[in-house]
PDB file of C-alpha atoms in Angstrom:
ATOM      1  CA  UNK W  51      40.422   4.772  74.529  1.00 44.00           C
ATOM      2  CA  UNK W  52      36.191   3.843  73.536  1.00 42.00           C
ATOM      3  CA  UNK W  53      35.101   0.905  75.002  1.00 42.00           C
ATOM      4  CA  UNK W  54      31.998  -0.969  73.313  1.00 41.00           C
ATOM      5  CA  UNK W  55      30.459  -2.911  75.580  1.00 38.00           C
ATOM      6  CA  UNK W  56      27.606  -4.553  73.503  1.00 38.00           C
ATOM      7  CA  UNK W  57      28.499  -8.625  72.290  1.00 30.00           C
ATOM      8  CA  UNK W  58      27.133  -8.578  69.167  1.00 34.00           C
ATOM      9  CA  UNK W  59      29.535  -5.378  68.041  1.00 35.00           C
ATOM     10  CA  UNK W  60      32.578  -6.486  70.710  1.00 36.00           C
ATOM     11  CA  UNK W  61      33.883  -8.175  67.916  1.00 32.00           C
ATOM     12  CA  UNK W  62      33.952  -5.304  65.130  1.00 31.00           C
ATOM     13  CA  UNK W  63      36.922  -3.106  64.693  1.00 29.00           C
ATOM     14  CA  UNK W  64      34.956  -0.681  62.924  1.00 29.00           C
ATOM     15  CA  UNK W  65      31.282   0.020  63.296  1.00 32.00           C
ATOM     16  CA  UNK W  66      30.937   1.966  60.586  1.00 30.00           C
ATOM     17  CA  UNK W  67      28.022   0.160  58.970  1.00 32.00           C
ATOM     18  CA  UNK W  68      25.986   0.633  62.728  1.00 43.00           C
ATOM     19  CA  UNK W  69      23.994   3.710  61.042  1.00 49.00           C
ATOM     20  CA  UNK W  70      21.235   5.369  62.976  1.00 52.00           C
ATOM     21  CA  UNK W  71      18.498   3.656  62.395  1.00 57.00           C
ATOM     22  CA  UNK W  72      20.082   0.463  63.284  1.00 76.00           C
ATOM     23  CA  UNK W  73      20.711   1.640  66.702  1.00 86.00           C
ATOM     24  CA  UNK W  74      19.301  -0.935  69.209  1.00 91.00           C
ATOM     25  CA  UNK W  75      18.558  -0.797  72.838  1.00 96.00           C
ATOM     26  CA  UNK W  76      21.362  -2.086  74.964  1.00 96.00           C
ATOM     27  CA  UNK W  77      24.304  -0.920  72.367  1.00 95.00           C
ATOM     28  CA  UNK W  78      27.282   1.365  74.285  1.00 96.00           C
ATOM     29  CA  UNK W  79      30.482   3.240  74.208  1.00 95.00           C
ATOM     30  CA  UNK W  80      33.078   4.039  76.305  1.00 96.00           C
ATOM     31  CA  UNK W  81      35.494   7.218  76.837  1.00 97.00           C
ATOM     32  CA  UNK W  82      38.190   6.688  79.318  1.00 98.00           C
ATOM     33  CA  UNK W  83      39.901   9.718  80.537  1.00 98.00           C
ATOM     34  CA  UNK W  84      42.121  11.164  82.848  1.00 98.00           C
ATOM     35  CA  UNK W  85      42.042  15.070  83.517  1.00 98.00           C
ATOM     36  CA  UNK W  86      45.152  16.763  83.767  1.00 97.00           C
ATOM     37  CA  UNK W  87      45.508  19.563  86.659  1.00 96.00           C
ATOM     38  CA  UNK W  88      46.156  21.853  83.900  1.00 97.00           C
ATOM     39  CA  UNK W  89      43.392  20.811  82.301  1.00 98.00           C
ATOM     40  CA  UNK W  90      40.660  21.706  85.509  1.00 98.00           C
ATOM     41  CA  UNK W  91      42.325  25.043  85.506  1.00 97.00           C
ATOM     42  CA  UNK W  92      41.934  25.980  82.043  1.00 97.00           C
ATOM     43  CA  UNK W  93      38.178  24.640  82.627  1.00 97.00           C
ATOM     44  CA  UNK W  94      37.681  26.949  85.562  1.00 97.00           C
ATOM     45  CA  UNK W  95      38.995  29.699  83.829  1.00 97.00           C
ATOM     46  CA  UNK W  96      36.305  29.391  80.632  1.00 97.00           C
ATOM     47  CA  UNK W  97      33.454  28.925  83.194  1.00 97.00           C
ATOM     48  CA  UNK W  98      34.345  31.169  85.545  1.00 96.00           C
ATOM     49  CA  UNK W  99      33.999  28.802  87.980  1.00 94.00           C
ATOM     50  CA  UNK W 100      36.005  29.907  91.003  1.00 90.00           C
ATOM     51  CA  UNK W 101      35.783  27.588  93.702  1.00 95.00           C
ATOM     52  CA  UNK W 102      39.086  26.750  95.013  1.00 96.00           C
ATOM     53  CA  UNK W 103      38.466  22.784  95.848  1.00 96.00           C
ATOM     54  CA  UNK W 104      38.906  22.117  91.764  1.00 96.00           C
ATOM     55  CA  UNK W 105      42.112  23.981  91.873  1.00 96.00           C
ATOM     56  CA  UNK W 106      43.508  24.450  95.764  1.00 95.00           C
ATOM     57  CA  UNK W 107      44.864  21.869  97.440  1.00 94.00           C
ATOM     58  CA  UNK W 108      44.198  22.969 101.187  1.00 95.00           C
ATOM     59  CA  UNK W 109      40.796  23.702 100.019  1.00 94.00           C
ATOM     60  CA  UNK W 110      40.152  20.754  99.096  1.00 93.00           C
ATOM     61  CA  UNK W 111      42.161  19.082 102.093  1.00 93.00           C
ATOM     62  CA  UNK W 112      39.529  21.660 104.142  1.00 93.00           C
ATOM     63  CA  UNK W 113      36.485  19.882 102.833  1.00 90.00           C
ATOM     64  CA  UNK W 114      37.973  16.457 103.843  1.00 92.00           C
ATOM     65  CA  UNK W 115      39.247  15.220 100.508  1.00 90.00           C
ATOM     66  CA  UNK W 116      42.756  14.985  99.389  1.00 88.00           C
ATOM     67  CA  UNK W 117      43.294  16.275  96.702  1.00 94.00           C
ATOM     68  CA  UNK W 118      41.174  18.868  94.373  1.00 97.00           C
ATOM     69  CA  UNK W 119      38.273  17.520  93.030  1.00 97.00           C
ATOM     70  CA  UNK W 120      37.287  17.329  88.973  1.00 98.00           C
ATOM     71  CA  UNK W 121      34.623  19.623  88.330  1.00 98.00           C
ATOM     72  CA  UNK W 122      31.132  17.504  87.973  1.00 97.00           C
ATOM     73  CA  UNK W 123      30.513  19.321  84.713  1.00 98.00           C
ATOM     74  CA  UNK W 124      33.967  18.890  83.264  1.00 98.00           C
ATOM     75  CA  UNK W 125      32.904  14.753  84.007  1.00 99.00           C
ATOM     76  CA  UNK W 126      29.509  15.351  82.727  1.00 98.00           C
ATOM     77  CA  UNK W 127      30.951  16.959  79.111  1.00 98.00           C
ATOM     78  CA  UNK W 128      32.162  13.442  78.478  1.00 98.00           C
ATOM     79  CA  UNK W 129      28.705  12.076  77.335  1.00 98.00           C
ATOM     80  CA  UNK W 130      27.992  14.406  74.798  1.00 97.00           C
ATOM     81  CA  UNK W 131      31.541  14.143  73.476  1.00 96.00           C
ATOM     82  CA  UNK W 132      31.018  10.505  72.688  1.00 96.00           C
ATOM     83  CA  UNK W 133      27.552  11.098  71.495  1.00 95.00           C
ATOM     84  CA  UNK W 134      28.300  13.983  69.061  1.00 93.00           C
ATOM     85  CA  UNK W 135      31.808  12.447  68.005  1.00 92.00           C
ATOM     86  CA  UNK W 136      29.681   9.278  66.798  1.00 87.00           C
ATOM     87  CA  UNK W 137      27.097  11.053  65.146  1.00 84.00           C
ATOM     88  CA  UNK W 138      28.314  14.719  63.766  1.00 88.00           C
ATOM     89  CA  UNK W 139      25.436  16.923  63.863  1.00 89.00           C
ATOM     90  CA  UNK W 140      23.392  15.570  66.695  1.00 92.00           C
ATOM     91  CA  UNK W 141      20.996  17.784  68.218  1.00 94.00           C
ATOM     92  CA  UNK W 142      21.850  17.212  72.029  1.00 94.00           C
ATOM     93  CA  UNK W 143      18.023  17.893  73.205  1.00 96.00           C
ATOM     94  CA  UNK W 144      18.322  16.898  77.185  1.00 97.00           C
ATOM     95  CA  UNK W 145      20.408  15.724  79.845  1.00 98.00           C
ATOM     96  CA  UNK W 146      19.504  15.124  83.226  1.00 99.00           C
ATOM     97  CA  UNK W 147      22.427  15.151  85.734  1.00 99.00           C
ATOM     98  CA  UNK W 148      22.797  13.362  89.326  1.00 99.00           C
ATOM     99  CA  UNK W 149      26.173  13.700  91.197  1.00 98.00           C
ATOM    100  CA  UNK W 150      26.811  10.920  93.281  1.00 98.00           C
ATOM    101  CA  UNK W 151      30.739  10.800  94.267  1.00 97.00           C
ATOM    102  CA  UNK W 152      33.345  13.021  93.687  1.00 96.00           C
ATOM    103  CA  UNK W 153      36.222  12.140  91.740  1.00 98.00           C
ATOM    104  CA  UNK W 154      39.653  13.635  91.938  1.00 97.00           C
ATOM    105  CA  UNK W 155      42.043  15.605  89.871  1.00 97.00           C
ATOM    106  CA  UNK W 156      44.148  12.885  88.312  1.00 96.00           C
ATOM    107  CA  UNK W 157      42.074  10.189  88.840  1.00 98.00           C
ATOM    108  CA  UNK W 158      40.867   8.442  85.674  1.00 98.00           C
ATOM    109  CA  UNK W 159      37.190   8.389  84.470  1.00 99.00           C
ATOM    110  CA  UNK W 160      35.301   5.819  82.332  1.00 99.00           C
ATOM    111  CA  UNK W 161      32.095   7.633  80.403  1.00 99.00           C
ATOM    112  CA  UNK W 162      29.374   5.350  79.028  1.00 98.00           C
ATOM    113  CA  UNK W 163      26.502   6.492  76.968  1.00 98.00           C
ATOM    114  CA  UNK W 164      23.643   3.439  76.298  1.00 98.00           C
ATOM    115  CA  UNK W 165      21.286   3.411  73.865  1.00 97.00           C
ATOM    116  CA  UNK W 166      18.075   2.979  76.017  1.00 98.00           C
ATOM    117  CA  UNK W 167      15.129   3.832  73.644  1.00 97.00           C
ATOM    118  CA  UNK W 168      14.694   4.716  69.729  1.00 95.00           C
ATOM    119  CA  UNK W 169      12.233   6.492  68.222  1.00 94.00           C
ATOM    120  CA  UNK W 170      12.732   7.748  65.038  1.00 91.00           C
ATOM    121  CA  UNK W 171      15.656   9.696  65.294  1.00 92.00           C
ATOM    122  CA  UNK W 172      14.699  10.312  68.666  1.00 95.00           C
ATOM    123  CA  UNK W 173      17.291   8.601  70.723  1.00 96.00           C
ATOM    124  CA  UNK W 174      17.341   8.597  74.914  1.00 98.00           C
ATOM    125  CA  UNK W 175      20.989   7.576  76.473  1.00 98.00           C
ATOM    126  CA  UNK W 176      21.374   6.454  79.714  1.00 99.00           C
ATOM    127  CA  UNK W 177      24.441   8.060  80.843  1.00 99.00           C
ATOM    128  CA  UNK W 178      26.727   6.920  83.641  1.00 99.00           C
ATOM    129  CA  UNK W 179      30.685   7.513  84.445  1.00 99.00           C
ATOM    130  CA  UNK W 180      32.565   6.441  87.052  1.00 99.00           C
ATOM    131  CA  UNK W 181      36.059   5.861  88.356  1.00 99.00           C
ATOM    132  CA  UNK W 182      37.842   3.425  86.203  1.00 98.00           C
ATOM    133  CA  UNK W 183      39.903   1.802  88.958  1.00 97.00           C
ATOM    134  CA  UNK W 184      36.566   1.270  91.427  1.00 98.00           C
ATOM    135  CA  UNK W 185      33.733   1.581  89.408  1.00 98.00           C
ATOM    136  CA  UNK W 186      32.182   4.016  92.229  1.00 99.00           C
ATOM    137  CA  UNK W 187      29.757   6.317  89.962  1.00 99.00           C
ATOM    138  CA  UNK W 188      30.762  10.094  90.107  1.00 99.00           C
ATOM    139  CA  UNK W 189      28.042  11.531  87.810  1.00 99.00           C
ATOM    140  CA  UNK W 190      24.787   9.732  85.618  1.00 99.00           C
ATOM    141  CA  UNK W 191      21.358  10.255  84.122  1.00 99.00           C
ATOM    142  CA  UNK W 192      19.526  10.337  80.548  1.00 99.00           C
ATOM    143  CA  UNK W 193      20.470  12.194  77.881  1.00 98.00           C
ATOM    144  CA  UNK W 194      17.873  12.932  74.702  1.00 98.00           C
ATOM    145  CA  UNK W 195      19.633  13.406  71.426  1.00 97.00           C
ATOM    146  CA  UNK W 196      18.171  13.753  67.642  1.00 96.00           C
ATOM    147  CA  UNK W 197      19.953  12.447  65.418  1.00 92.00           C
ATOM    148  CA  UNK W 198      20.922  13.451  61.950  1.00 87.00           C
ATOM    149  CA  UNK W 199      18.754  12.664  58.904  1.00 78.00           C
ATOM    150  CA  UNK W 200      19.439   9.796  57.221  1.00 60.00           C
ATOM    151  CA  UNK W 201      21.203  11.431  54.274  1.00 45.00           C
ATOM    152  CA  UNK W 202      23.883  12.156  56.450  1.00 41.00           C
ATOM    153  CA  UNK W 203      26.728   9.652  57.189  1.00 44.00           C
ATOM    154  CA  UNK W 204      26.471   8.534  60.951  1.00 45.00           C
ATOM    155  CA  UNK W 205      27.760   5.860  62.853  1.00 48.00           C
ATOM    156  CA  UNK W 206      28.396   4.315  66.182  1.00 53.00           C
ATOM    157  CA  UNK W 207      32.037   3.194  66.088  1.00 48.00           C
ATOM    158  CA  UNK W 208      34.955   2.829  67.896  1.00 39.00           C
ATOM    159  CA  UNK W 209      37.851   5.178  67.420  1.00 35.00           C
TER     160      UNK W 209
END
């Protein structure tokens, strides 16, 4: 489900006209997701990331949480998801990463990318998600992304 969160689009059912270069500072989009436990594990496996608390319960209950946690990455792939699903053929540049909470296997995630400066086709996200049902932040920071040209259909819509 993609959220936008900026008024003067709220009301558009498809953004398709929003090109590039008529980004503005402010506009947003939303991913809300909920991973699966099979999903983690298949994760794990392609990273080769092995530590039980994403995948073993009584690790997890070891560490004082309840449940295994999501992998901050796994969270984390969510903003250039909705970036590069808007704009096929982005250049993802940068992101800078902070992991504040954890979140939970199961537990369902809300992924916003803001536009918070253009320049050119040089565009810098500020990227936050956090727990749909608390709005505690798990993971944010800035992301740098060029866009495509402007021969090439782009758009920041809702899907």
């Amino acid at each position: 489900m993609m959220i936008l969160t900026r008024v003067s689009l709220r009301h558009c059912k498809s953004l398709a006209a929003v090109r590039a270069r008529a980004l503005h500072v402010g506009q947003s989009v939303s991913d809300v997701r909920t991973f699966s436990a099979k999903e983690v594990k298949d994760f794990v496996q392609l990273t080769g990331d092995s530590n039980p608390i994403h995948t073993e319960e009584p690790s997890a209950q070891a560490t004082g949480f309840g449940a295994p946690l999501l992998p901050g990455i796994l969270v984390a792939s969510l903003f250039p998801a909705i970036i590069g699903s808007r704009f096929p053929g982005t250049v993802y540049a940068s992101q800078t990463l902070s992991f504040r909470n954890p979140a939970l296997v199961g537990q369902t995630v809300k992924a916003t990318v803001t536009v918070r400066r253009v320049n050119g086709r040089w565009v810098t996200f500020k990227t936050v998600a956090v727990l749909q049902n608390t709005g505690q932040i798990i993971v944010d920071g800035d992301a740098l992304a060029l866009l495509p040209g402007n021969d090439t259909k782009t758009s920041f819509e809702v899907s």
